[in-house]
PDB file of C-alpha atoms in Angstrom:
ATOM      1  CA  UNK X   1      26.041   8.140   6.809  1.00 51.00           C
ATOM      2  CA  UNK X   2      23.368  10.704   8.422  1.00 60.00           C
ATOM      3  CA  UNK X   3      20.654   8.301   9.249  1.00 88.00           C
ATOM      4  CA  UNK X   4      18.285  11.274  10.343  1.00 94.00           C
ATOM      5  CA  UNK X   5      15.901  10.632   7.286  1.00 97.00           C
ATOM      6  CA  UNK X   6      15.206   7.026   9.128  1.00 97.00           C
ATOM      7  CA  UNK X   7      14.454   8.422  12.445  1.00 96.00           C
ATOM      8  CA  UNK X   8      11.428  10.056  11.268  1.00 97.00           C
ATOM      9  CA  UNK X   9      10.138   7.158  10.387  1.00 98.00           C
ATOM     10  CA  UNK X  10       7.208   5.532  12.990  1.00 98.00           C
ATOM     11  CA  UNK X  11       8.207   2.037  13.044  1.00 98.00           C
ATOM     12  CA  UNK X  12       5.473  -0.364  14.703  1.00 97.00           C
ATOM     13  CA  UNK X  13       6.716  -1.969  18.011  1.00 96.00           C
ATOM     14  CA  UNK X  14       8.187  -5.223  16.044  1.00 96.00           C
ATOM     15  CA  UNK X  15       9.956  -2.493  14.426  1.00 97.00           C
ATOM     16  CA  UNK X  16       8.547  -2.602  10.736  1.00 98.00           C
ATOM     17  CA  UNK X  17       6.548   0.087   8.177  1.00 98.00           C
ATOM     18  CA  UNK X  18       4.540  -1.316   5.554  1.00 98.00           C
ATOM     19  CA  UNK X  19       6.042  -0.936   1.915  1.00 98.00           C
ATOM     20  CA  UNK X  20       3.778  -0.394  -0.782  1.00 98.00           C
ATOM     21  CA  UNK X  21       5.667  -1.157  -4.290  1.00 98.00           C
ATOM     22  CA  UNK X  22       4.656   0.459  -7.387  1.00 98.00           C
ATOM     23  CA  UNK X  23       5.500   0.402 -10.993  1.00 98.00           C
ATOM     24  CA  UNK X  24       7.152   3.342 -11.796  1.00 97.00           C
ATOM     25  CA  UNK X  25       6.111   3.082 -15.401  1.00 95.00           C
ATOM     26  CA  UNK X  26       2.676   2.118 -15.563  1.00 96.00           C
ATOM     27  CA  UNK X  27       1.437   3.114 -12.040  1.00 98.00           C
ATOM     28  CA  UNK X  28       0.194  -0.427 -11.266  1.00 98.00           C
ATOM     29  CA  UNK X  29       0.364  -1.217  -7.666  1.00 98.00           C
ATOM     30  CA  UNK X  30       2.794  -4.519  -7.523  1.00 98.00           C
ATOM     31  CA  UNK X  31       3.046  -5.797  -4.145  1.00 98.00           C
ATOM     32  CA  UNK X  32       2.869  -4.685  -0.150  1.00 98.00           C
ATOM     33  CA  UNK X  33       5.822  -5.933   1.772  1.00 98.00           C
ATOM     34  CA  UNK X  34       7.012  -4.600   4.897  1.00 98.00           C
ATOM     35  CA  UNK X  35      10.671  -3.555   5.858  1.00 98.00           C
ATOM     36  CA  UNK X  36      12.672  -3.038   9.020  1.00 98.00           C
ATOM     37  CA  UNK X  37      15.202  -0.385   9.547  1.00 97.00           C
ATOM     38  CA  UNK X  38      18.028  -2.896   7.806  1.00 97.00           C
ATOM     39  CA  UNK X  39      16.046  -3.024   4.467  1.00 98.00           C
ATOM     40  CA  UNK X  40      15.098   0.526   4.216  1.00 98.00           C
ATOM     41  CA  UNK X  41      18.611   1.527   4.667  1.00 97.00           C
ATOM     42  CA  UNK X  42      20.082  -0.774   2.444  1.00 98.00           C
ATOM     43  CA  UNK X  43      16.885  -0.610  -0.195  1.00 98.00           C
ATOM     44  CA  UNK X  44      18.228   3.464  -0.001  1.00 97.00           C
ATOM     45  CA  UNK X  45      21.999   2.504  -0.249  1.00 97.00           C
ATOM     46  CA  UNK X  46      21.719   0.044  -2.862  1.00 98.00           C
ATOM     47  CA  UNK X  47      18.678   1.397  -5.275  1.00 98.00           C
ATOM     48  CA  UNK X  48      17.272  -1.935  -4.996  1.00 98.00           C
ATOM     49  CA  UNK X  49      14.045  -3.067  -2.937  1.00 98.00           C
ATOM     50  CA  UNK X  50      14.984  -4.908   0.302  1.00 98.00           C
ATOM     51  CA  UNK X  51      11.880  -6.075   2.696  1.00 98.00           C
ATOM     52  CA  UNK X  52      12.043  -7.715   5.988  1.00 98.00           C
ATOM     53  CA  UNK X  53      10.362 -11.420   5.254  1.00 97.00           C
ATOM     54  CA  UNK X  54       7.997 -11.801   8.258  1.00 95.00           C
ATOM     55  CA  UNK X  55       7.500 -15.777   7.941  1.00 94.00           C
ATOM     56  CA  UNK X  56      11.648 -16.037   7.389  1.00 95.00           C
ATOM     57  CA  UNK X  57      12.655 -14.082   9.726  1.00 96.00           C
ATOM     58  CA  UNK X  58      15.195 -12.697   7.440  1.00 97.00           C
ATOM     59  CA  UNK X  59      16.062  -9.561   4.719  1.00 98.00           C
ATOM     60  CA  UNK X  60      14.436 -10.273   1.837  1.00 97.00           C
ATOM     61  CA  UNK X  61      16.191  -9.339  -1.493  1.00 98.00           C
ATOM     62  CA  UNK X  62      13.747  -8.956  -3.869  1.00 97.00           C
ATOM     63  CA  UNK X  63      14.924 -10.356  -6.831  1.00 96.00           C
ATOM     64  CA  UNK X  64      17.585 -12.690  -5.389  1.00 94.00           C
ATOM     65  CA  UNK X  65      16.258 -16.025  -6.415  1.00 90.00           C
ATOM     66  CA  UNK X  66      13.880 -15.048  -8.981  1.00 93.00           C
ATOM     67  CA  UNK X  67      16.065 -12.519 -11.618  1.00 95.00           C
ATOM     68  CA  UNK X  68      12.745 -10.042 -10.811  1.00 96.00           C
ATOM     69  CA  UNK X  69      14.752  -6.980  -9.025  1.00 98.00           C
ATOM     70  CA  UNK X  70      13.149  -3.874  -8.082  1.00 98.00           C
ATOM     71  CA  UNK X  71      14.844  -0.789  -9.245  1.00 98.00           C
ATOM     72  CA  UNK X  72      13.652   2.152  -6.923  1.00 98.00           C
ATOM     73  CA  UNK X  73      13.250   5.366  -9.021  1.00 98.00           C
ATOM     74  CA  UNK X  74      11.547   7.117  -6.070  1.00 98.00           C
ATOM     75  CA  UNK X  75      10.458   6.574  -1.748  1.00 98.00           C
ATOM     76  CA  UNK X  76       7.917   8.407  -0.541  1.00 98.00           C
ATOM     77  CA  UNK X  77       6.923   8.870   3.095  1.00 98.00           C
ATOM     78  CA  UNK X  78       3.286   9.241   4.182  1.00 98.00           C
ATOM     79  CA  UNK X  79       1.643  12.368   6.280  1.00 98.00           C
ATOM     80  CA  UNK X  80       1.993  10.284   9.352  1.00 97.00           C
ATOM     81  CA  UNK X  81       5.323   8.800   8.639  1.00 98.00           C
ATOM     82  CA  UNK X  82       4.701   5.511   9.269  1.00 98.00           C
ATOM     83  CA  UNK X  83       4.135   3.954   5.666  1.00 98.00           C
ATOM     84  CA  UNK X  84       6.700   4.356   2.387  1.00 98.00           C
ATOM     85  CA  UNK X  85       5.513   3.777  -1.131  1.00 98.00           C
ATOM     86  CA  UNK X  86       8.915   2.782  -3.636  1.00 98.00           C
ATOM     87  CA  UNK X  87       8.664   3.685  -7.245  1.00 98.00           C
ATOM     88  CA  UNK X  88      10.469   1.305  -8.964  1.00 98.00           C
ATOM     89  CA  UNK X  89      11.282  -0.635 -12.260  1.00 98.00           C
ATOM     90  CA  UNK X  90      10.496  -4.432 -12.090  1.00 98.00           C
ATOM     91  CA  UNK X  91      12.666  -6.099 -14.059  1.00 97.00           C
ATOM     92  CA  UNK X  92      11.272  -8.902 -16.135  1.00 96.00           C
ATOM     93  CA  UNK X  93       7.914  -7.249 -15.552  1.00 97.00           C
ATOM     94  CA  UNK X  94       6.657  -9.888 -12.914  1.00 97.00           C
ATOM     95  CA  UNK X  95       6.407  -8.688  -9.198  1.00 97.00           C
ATOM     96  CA  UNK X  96       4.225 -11.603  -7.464  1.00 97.00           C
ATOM     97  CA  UNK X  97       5.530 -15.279  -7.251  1.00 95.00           C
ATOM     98  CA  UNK X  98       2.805 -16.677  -8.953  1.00 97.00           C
ATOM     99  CA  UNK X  99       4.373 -15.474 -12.210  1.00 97.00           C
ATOM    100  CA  UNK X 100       1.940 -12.032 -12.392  1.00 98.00           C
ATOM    101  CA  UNK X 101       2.675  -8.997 -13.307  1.00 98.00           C
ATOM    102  CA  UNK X 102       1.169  -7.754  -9.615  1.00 98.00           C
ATOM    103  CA  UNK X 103       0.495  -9.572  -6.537  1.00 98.00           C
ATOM    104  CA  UNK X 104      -3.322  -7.907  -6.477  1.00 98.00           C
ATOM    105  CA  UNK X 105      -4.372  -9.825  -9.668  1.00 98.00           C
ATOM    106  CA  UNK X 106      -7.858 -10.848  -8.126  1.00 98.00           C
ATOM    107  CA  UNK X 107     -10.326  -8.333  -8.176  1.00 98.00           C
ATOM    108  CA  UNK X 108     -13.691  -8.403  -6.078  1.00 98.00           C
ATOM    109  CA  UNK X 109     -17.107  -8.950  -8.712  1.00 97.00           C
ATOM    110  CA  UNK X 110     -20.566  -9.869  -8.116  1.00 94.00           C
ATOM    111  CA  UNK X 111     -19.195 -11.274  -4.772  1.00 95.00           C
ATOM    112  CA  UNK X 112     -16.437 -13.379  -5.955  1.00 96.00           C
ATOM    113  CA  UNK X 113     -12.523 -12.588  -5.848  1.00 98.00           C
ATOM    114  CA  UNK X 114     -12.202 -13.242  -9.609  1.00 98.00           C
ATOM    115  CA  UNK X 115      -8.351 -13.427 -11.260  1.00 98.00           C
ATOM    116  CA  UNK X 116      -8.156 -11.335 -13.665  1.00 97.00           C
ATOM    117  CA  UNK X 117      -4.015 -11.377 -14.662  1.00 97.00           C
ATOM    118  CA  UNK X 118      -2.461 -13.468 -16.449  1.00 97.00           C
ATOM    119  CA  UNK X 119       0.857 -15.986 -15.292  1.00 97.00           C
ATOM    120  CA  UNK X 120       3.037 -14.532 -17.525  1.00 97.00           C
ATOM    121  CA  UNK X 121       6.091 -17.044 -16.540  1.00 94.00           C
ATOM    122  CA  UNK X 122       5.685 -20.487 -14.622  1.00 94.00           C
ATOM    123  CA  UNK X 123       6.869 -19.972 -11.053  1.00 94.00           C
ATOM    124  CA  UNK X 124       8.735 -23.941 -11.225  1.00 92.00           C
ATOM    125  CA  UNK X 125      10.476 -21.653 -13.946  1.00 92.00           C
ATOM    126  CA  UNK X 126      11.184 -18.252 -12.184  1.00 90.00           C
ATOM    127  CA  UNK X 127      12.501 -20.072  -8.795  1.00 87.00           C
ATOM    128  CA  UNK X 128      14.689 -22.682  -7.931  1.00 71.00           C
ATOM    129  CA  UNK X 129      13.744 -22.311  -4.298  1.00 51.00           C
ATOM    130  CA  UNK X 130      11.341 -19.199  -3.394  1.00 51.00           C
ATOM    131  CA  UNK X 131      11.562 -15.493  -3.351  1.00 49.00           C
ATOM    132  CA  UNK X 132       8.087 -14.635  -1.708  1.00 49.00           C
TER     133      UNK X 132
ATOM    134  CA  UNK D   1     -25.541 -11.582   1.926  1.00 50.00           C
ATOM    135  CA  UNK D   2     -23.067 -14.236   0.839  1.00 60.00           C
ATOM    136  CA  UNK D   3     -19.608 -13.060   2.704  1.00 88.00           C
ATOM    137  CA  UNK D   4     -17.226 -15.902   1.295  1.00 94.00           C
ATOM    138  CA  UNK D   5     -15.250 -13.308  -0.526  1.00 97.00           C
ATOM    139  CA  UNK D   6     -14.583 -11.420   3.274  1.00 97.00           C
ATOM    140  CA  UNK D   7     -13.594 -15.086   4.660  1.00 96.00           C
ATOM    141  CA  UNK D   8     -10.854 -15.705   2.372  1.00 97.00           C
ATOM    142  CA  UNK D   9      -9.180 -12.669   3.613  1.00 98.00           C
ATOM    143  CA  UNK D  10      -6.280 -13.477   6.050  1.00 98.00           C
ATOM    144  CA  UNK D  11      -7.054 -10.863   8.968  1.00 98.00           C
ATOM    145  CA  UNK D  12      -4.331  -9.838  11.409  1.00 97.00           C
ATOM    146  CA  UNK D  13      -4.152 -11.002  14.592  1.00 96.00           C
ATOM    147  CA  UNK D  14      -6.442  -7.930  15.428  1.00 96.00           C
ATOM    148  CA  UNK D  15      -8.995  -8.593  12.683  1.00 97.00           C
ATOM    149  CA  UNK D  16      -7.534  -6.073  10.335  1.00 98.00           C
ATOM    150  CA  UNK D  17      -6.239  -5.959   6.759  1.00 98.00           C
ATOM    151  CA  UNK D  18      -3.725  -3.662   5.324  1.00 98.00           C
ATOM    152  CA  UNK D  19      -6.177  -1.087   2.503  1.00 98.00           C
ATOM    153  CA  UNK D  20      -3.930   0.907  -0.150  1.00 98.00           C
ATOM    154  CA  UNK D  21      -5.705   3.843  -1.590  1.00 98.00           C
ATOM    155  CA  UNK D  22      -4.987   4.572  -5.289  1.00 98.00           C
ATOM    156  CA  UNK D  23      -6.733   7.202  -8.158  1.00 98.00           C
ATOM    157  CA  UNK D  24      -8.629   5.667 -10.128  1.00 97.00           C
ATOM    158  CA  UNK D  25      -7.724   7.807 -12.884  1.00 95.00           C
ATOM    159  CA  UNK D  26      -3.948   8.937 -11.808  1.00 96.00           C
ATOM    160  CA  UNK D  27      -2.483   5.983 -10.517  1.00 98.00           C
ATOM    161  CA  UNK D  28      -1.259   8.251  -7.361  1.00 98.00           C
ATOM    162  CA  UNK D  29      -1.289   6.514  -4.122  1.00 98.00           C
ATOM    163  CA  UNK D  30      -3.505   8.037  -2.051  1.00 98.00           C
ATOM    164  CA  UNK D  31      -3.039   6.981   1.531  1.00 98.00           C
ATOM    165  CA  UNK D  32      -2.414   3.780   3.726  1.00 98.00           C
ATOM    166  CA  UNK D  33      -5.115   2.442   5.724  1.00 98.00           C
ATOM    167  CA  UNK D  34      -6.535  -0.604   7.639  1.00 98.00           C
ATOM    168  CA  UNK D  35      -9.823  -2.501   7.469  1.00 98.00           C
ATOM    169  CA  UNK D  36     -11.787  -4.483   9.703  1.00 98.00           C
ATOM    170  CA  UNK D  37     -14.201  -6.912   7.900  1.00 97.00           C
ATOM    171  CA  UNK D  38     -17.135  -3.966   8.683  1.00 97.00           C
ATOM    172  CA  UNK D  39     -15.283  -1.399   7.318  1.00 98.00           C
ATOM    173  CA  UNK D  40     -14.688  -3.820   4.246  1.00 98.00           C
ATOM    174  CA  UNK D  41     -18.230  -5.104   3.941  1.00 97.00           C
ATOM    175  CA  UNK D  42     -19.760  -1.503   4.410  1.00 98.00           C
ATOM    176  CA  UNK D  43     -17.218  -0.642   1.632  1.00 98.00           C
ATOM    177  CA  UNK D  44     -18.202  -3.162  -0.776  1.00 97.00           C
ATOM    178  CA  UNK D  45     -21.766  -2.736  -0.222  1.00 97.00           C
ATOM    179  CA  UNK D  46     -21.866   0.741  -0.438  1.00 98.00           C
ATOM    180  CA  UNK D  47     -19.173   1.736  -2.884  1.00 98.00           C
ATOM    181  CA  UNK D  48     -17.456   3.946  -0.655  1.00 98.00           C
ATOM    182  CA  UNK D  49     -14.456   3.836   1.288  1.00 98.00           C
ATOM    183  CA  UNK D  50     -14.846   3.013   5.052  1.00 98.00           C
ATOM    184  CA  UNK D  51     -11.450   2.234   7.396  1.00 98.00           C
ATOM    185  CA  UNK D  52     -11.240   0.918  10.883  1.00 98.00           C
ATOM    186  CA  UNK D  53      -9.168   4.119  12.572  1.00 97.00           C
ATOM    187  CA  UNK D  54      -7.142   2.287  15.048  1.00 95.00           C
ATOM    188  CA  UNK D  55      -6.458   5.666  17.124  1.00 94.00           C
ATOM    189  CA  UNK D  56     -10.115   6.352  17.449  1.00 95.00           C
ATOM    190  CA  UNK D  57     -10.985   2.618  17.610  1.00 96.00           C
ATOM    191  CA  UNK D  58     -14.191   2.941  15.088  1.00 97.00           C
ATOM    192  CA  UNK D  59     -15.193   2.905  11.724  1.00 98.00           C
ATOM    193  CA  UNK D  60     -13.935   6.239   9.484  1.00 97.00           C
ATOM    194  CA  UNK D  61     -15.838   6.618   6.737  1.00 98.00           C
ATOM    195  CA  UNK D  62     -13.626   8.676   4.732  1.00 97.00           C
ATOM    196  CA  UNK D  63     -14.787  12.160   3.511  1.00 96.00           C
ATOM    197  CA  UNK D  64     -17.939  12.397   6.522  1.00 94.00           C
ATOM    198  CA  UNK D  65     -16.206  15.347   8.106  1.00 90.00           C
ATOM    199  CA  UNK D  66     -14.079  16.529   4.695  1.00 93.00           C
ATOM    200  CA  UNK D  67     -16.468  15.819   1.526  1.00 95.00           C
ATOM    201  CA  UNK D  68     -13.761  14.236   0.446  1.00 96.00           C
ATOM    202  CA  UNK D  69     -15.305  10.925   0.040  1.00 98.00           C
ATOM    203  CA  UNK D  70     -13.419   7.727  -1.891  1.00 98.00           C
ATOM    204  CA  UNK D  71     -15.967   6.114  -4.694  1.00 98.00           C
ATOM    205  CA  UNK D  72     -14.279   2.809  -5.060  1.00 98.00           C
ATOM    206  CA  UNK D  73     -14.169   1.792  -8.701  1.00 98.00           C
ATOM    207  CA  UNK D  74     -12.011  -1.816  -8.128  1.00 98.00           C
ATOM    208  CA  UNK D  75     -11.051  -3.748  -4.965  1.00 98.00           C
ATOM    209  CA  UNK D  76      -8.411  -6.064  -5.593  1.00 98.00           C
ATOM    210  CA  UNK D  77      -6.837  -8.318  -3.043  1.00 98.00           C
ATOM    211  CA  UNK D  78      -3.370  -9.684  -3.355  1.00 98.00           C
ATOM    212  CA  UNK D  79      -1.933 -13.150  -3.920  1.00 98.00           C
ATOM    213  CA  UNK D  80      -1.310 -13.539   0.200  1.00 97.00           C
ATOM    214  CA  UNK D  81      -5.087 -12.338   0.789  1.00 98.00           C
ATOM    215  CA  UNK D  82      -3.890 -10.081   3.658  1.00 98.00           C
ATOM    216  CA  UNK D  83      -3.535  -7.165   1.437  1.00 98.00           C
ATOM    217  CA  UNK D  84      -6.290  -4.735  -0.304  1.00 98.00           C
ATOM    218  CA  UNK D  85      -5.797  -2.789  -3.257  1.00 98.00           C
ATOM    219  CA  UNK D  86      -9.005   0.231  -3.724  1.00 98.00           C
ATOM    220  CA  UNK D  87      -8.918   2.096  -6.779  1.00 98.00           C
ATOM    221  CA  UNK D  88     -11.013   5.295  -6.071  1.00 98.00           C
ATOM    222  CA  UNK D  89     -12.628   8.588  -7.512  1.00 98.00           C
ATOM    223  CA  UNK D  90     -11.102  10.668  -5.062  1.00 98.00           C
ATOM    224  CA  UNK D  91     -13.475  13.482  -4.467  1.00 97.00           C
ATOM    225  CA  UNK D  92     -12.037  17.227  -4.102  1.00 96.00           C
ATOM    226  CA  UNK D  93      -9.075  15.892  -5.557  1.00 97.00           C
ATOM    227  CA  UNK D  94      -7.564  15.471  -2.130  1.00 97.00           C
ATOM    228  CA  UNK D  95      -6.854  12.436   0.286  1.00 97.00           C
ATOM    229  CA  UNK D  96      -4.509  13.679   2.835  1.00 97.00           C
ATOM    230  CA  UNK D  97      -5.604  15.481   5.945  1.00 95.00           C
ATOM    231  CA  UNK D  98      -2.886  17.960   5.384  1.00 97.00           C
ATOM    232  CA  UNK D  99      -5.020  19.223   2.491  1.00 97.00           C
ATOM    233  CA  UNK D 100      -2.860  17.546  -0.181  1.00 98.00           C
ATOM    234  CA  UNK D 101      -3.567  15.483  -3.069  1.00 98.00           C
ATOM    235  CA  UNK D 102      -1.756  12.334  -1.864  1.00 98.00           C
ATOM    236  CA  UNK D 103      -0.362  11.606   2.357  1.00 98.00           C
ATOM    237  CA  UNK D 104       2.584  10.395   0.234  1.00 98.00           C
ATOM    238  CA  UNK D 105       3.962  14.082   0.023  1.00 98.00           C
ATOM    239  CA  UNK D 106       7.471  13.272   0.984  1.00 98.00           C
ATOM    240  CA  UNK D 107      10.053  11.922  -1.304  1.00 98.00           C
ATOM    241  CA  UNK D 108      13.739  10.915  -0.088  1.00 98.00           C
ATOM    242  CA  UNK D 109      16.168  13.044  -1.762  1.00 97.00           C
ATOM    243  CA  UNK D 110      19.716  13.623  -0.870  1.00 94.00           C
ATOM    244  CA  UNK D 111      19.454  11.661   2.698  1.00 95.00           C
ATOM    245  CA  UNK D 112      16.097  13.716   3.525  1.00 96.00           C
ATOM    246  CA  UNK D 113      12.281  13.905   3.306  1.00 98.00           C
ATOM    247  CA  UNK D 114      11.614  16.670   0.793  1.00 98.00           C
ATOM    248  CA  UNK D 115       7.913  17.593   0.561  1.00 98.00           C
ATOM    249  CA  UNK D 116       7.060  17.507  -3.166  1.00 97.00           C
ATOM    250  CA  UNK D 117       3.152  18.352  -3.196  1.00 97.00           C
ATOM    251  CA  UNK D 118       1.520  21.412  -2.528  1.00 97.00           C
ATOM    252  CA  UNK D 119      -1.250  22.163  -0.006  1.00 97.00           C
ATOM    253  CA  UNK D 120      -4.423  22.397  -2.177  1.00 97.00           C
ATOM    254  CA  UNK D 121      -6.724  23.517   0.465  1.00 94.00           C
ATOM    255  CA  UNK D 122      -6.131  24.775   4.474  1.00 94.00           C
ATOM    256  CA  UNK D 123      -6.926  21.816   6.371  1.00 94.00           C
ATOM    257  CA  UNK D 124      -8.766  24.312   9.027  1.00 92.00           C
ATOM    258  CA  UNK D 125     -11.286  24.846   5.946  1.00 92.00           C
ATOM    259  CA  UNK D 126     -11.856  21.479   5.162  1.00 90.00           C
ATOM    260  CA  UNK D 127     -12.534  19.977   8.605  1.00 87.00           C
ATOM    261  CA  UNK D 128     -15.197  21.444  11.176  1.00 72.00           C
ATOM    262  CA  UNK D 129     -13.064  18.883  13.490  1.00 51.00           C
ATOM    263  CA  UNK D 130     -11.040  15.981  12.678  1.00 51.00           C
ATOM    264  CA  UNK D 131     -10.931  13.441   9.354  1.00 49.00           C
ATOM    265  CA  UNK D 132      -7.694  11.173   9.341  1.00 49.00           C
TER     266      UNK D 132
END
C-alpha cells in the first residue's frame, strides 16, 4: 500500500500527532488522543479509531474492552500537517471512560470547572479492565 | 483572582496544554493549538482566544494581525485535564492562515490528502505580516 498520504504528516520527535475525535453526527467534540504512524495506518485500513496509549506504551483499540468503537466516516489533516481530526460514529454513544458521552464534560463557570454531562453507563459496567 | 480552575490542569512537561478550536455555531473544528497557563488565563479573563506559539515562543493572540479574532463562548476541559475544548465566534468566518474557514482543509480520500475547502480570502490581504 502507497503510504505517501502518511509521509506528509509532521510527526513530533516521539513520533506522534494529536487526534482530535469528533462525532460525526452531532458535531460534539469526544475525546483528544494521540496516534503514532501504526494507529493511523491501521485506524485508515480498518475504519476504526486506533491511538497510540502514551501511559501503556501500546496501540490502543478504541473500543476493545469497552464495546464503544469509533467508526471513522472522515480524517482530516490540518494546514500545518501535524494534527488529524476523525469523524466518526461512537457506538453506544459514550466516548470517555467515565461513562460520558464526551471526555470534555466539565466546562469552565464563574471560576469553577463545573460537570455538566451526565454518566450515561457505570464504567464498573462498561469495562472489565480499562480502555482509557 | 482565584486560579484553582488553571491548577487542576495537567500541563506538559513544557507548561503547555493541548487547545481545540471549534464554531460555536457550526461545530467545525477550527484549528489545533497550545496554551500556556497565560495564554489560558488571558483567555478566560478576556473572552478571547490567546495561544502560546511555540515557533515564535510568545503569546498569539489570535486575530491581532488578521481581525480574525476567536470570542470564546465555552471552555471545556476533558476528563484527563490535559486537554481544552474552546467553542468560539469565529470572526470573518475564517481560522486558518491559508484564508480558509477551518486549517482542517484536507480530508483522506483514496490514499491522499484532498483539499475540500475553498480559500475565502488571499492570505496576502488578510495579514500586513504574519498570524499563525
Amino acid at each position: 500500500m502507497d503510504a505517501a498520504w502518511l509521509e506528509e504528516i509532521k510527526w513530533t520527535a516521539d513520533g506522534l500527532v494529536p487526534a482530535i475525535v469528533q462525532d460525526f453526527a452531532s458535531g460534539r467534540v469526544l475525546m483528544f488522543a494521540w496516534m503514532n504512524r501504526a494507529a493511523l495506518a491501521e485506524t485508515a485500513a480498518s475504519g476504526r479509531a486506533v491511538f497510540w496509549s502514551r501511559s501503556r506504551r501500546s496501540l490502543w483499540r478504541k473500543g476493545e474492552s469497552s464495546g464503544h468503537v469509533q467508526y471513522v466516516r472522515e480524517l482530516c489533516l490540518d494546514c500545518d500537517a501535524d494534527a488529524i481530526v476523525l469523524r466518526v460514529e461512537q457506538q453506544g454513544g459514550i466516548a470517555c471512560h467515565t461513562g460520558r458521552q464526551s471526555c470534555f464534560f466539565r466546562r469552565l463557570s464563574d471560576g469553577r470547572w463545573e460537570t455538566v454531562d451526565p454518566v450515561l453507563q457505570d464504567p464498573a459496567v462498561i469495562y472489565g479492565d480499562s480502555d482509557r
